[in-house]
PDB file of C-alpha atoms in Angstrom:
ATOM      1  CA  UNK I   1      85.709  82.892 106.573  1.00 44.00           C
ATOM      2  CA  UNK I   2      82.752  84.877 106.223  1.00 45.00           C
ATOM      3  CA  UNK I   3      82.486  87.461 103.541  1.00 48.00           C
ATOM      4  CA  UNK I   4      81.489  91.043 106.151  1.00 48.00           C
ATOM      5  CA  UNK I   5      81.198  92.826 102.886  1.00 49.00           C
ATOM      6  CA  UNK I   6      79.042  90.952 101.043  1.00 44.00           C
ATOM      7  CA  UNK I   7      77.022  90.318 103.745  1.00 42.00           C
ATOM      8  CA  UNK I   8      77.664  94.234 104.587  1.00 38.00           C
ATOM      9  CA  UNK I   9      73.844  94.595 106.149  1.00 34.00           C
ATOM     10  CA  UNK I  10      74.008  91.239 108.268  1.00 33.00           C
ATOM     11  CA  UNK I  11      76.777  92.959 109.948  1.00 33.00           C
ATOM     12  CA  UNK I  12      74.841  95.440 111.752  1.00 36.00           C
ATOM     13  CA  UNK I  13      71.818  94.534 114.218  1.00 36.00           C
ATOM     14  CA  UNK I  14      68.389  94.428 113.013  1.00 39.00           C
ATOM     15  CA  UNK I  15      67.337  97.287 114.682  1.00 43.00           C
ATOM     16  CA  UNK I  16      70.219  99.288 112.518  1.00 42.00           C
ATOM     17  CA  UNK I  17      68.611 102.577 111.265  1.00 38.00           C
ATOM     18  CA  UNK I  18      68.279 101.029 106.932  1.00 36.00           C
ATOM     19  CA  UNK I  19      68.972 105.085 106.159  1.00 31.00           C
ATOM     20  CA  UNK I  20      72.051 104.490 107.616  1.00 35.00           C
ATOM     21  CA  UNK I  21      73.600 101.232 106.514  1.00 35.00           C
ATOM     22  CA  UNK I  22      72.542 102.521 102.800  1.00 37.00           C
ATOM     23  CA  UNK I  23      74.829 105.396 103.209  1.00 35.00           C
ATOM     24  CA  UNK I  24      77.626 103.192 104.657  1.00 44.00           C
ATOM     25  CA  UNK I  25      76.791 100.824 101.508  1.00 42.00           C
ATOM     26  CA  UNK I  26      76.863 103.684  99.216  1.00 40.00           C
ATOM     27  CA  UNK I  27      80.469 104.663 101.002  1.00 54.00           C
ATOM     28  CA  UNK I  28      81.953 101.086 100.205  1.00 49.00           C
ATOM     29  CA  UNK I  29      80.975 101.013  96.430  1.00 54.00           C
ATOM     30  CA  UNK I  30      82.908 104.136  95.864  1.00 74.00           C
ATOM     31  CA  UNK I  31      85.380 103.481  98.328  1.00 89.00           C
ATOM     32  CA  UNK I  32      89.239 101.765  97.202  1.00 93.00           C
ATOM     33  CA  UNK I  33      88.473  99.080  99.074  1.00 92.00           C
ATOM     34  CA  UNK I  34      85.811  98.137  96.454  1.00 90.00           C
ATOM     35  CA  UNK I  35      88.319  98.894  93.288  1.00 92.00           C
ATOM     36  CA  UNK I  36      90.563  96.477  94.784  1.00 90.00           C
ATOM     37  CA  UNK I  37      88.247  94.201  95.657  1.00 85.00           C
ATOM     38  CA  UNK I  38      86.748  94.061  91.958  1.00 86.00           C
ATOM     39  CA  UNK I  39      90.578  94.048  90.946  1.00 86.00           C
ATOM     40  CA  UNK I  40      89.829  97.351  89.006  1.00 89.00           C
ATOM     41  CA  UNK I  41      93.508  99.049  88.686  1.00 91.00           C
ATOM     42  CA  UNK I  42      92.710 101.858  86.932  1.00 93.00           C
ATOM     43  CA  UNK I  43      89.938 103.088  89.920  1.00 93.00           C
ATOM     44  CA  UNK I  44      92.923 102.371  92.749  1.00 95.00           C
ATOM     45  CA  UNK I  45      95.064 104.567  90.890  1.00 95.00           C
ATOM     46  CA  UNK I  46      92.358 107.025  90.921  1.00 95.00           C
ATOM     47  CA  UNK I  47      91.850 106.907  94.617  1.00 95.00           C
ATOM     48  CA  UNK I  48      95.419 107.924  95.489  1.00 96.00           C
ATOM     49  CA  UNK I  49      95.789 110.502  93.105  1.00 95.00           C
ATOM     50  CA  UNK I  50      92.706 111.846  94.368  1.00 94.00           C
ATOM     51  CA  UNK I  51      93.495 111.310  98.431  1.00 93.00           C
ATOM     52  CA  UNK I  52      97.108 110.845  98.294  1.00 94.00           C
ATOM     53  CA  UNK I  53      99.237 108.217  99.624  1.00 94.00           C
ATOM     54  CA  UNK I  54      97.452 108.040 103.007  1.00 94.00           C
ATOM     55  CA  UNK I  55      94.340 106.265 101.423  1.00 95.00           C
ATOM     56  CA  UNK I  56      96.527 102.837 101.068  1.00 95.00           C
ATOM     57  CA  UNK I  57      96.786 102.175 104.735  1.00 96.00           C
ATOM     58  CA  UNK I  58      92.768 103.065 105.578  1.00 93.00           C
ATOM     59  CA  UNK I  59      90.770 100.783 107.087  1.00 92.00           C
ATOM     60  CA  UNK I  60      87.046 100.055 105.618  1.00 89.00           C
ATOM     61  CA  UNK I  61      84.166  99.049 108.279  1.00 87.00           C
ATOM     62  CA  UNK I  62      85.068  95.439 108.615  1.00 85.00           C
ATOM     63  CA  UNK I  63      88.915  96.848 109.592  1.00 88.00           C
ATOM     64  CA  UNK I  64      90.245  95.623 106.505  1.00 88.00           C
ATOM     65  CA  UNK I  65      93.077  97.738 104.511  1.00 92.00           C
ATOM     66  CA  UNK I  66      92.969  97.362 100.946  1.00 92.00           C
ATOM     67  CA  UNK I  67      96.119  95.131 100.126  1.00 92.00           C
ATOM     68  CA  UNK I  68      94.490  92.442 101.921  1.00 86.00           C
ATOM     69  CA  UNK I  69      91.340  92.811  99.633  1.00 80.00           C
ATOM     70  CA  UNK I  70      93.247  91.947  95.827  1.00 75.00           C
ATOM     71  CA  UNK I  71      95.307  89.251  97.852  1.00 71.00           C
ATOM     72  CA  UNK I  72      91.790  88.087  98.973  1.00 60.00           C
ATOM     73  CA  UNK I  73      89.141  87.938  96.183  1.00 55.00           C
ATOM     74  CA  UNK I  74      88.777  84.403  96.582  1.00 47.00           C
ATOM     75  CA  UNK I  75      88.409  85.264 100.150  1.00 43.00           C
ATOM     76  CA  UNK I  76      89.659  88.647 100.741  1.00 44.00           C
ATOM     77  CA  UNK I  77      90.600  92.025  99.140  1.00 46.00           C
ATOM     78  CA  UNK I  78      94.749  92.613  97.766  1.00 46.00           C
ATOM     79  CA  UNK I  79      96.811  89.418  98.256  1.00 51.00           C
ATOM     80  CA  UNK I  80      94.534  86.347  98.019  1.00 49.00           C
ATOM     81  CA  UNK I  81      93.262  86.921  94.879  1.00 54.00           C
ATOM     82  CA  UNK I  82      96.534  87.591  92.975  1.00 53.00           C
ATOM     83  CA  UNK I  83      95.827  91.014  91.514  1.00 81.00           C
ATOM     84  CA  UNK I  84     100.106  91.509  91.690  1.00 88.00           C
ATOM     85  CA  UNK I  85      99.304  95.068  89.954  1.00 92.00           C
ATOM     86  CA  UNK I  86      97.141  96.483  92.511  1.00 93.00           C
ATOM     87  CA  UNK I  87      99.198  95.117  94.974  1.00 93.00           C
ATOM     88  CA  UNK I  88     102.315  96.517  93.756  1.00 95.00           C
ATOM     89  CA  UNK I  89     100.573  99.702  93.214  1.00 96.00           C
ATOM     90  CA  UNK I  90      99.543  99.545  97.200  1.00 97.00           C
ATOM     91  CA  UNK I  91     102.929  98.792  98.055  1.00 97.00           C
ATOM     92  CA  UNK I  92     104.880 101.113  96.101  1.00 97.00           C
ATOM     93  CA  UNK I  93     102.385 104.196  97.684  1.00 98.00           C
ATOM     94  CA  UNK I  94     103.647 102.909 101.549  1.00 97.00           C
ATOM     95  CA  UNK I  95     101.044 100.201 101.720  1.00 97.00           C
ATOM     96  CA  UNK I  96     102.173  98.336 105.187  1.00 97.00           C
ATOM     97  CA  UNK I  97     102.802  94.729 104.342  1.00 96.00           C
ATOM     98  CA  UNK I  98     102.653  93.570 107.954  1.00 97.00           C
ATOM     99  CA  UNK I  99      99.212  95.031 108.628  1.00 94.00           C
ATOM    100  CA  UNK I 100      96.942  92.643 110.597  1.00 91.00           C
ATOM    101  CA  UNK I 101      93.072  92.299 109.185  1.00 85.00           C
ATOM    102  CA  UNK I 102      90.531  90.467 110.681  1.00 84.00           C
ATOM    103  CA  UNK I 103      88.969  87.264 110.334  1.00 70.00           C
ATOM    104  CA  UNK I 104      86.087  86.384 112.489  1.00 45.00           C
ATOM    105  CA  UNK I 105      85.611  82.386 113.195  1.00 44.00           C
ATOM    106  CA  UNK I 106      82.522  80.954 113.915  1.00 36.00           C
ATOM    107  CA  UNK I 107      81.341  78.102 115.285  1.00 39.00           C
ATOM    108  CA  UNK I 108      78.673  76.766 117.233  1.00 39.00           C
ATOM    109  CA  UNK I 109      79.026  78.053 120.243  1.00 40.00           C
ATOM    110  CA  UNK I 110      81.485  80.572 119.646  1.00 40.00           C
ATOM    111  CA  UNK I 111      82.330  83.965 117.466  1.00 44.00           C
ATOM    112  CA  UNK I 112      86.178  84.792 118.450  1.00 54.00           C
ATOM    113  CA  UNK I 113      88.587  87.811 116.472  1.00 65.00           C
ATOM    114  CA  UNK I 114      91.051  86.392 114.824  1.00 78.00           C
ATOM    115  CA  UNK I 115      93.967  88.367 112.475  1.00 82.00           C
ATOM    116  CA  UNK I 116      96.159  87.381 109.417  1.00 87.00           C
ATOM    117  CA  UNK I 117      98.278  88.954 107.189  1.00 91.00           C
ATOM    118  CA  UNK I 118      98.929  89.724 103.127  1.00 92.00           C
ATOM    119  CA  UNK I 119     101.257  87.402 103.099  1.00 95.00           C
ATOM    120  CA  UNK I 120     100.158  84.675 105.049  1.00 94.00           C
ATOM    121  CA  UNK I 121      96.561  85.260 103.088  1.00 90.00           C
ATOM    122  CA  UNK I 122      98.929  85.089  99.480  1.00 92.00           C
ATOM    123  CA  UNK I 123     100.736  82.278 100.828  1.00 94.00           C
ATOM    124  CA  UNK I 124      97.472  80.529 101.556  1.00 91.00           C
ATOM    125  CA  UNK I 125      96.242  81.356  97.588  1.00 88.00           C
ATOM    126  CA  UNK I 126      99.533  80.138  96.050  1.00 90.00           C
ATOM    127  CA  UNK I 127     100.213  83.494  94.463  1.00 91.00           C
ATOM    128  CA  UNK I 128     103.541  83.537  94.646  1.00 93.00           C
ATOM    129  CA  UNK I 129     104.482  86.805  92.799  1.00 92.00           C
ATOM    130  CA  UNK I 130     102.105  88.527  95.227  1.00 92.00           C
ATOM    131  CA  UNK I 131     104.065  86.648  98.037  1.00 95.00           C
ATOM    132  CA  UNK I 132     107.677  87.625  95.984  1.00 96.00           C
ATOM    133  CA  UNK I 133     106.348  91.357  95.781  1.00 95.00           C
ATOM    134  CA  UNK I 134     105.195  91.394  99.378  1.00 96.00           C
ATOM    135  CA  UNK I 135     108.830  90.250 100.669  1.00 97.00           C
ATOM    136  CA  UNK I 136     110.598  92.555  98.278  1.00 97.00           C
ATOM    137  CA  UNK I 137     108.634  95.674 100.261  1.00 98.00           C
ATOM    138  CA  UNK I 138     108.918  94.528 103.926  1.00 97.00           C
ATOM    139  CA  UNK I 139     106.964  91.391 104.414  1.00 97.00           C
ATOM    140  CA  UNK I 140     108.480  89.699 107.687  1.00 97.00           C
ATOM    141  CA  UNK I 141     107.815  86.008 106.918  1.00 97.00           C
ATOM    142  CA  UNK I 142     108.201  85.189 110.959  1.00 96.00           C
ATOM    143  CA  UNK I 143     105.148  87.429 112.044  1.00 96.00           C
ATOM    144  CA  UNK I 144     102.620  84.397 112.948  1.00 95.00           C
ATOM    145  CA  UNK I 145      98.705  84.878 112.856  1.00 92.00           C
ATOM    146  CA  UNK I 146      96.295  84.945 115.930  1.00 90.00           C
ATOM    147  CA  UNK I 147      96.752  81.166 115.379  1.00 92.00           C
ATOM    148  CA  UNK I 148     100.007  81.301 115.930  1.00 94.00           C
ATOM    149  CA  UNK I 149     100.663  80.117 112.014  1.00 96.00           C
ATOM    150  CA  UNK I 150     103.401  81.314 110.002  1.00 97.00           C
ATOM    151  CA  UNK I 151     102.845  82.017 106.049  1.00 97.00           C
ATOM    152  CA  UNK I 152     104.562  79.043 106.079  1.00 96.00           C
ATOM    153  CA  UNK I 153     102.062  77.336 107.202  1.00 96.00           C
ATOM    154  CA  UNK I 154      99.305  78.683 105.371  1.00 95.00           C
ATOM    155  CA  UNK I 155     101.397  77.369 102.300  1.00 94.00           C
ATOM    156  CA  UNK I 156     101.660  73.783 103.552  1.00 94.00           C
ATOM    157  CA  UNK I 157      97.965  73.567 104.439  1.00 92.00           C
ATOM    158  CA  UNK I 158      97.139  75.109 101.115  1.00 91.00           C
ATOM    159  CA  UNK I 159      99.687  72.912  99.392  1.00 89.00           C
ATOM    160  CA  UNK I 160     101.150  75.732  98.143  1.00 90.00           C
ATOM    161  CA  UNK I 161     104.483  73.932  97.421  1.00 90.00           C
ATOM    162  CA  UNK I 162     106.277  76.485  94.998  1.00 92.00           C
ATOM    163  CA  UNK I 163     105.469  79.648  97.900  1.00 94.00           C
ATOM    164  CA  UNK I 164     106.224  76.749 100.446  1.00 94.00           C
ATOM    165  CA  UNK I 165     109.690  76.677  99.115  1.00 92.00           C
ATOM    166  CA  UNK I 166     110.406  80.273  98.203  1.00 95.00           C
ATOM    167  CA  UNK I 167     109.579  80.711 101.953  1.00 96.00           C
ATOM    168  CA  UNK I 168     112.153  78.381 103.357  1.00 92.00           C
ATOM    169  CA  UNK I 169     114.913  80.074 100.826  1.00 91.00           C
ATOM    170  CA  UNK I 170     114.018  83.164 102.500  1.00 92.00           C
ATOM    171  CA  UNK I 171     114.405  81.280 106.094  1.00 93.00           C
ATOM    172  CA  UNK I 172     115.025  77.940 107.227  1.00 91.00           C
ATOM    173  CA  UNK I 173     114.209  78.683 110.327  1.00 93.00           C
ATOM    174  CA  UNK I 174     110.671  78.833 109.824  1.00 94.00           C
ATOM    175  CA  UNK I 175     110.655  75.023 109.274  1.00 92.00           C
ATOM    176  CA  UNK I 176     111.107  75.231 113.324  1.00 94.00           C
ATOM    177  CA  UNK I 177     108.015  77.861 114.269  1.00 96.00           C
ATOM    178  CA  UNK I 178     105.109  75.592 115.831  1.00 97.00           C
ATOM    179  CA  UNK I 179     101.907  76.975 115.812  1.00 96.00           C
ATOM    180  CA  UNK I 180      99.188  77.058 119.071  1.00 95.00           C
ATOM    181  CA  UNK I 181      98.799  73.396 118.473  1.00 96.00           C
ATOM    182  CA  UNK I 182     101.966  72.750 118.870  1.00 97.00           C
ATOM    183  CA  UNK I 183     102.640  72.048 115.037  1.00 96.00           C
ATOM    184  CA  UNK I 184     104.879  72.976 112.663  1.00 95.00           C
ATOM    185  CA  UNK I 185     104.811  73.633 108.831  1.00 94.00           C
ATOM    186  CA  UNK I 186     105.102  70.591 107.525  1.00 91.00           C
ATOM    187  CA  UNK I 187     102.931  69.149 109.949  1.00 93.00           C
ATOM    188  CA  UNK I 188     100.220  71.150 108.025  1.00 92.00           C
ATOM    189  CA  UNK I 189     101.170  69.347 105.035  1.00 90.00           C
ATOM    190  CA  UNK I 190      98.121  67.977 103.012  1.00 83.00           C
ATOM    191  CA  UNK I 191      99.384  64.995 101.463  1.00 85.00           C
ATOM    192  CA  UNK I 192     102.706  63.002 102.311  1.00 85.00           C
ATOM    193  CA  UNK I 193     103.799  63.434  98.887  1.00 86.00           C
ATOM    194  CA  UNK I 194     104.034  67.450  99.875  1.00 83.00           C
ATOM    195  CA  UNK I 195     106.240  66.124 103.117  1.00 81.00           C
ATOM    196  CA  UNK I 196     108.289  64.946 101.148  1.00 84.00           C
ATOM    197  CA  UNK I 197     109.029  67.521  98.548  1.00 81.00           C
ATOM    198  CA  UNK I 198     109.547  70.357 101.407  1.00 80.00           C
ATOM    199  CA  UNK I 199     111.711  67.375 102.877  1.00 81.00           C
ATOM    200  CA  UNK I 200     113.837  67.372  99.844  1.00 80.00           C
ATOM    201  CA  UNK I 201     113.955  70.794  98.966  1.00 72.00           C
ATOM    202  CA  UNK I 202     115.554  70.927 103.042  1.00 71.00           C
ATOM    203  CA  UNK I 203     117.647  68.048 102.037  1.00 68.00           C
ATOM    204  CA  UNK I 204     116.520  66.526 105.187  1.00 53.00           C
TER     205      UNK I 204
END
């Protein structure tokens, strides 16, 4: 996935008034979004006392929210990267767990939206006290991506065996969700030897 806010200028077209996206630059670096993104607790908790509970559910430019950024700093802001403070700091100030974010896929010769989740994004990280603190405030694990991929999924793929498992203790039926390929979970498996852990801990 690309990084929009590193590559915050390529975002815009080249005729883009440079005034402009410096202001909008200049808005990021102070913005939450950024704290979370540089995992920087003590600047989040700033930003709500300052703007109140309301700030954990804005969106930045690319339409991210910032729980998505410390899951993400591998790849994205809240839940990917594994910063469980900020996240539980998000959460416990009404930050919605089931909040879609965008990821745009490219390819040759296309450039199509596509959405995840925190959870599916921790799931795909292996951070599996993010993905424990994201299902203790709301998290639905059945809400599928524009893929039509559960967080299971993402954990399989990811071989993310130990959030694989806490997954199917929070519903076996998840095992059963096929994704716009038609496969499921542990189809996504990387290696057989995953199979056949997730096999075992079904006692199938």
């Amino acid at each position: 996935m690309n990084n929009n806010h590193d590559n915050h200028a390529c975002t815009h077209s080249q005729q883009a008034n440079p005034y402009t996206q410096s202001l909008e630059e200049l808005d990021f670096s102070k913005s939450i979004h950024q704290a979370c993104l540089q995992g920087d607790l003590s600047k989040v908790k700033a930003h709500i006392t300052k703007k109140g509970s309301r700030v954990v559910n804005e969106r930045d430019t690319a339409g991210y929210t910032p729980l998505v950024l410390p899951v993400f700093v591998r790849h994205h802001y809240g839940a990917r990267s594994g910063h469980e403070e900020i996240c539980k700091l998000l959460l416990e100030n009404g930050a919605d767990p089931n909040a879609t974010t965008p990821e745009l896929l490219s390819t040759v010769s296309t450039s199509r939206q596509r959405f995840s989740r925190p959870l599916s994004r921790a799931a795909a990280g292996n951070h599996i006290k993010v993905v424990t603190l994201l299902l203790r405030h709301g998290a639905n694990p059945k809400l599928v991506d524009s893929g039509g991929q559960s967080p299971l999924h993402k954990a399989c793929e990811n071989s993310s065996i130990a959030v694989a498992k806490l997954l199917i203790e929070q519903d076996r039926g998840l095992i059963g969700v096929k994704d716009n390929r038609g496969r499921g979970p542990l189809d996504c498996c990387r290696s057989k030897d995953d199979e056949v852990v997730l096999m075992n801990a079904l006692q199938l």
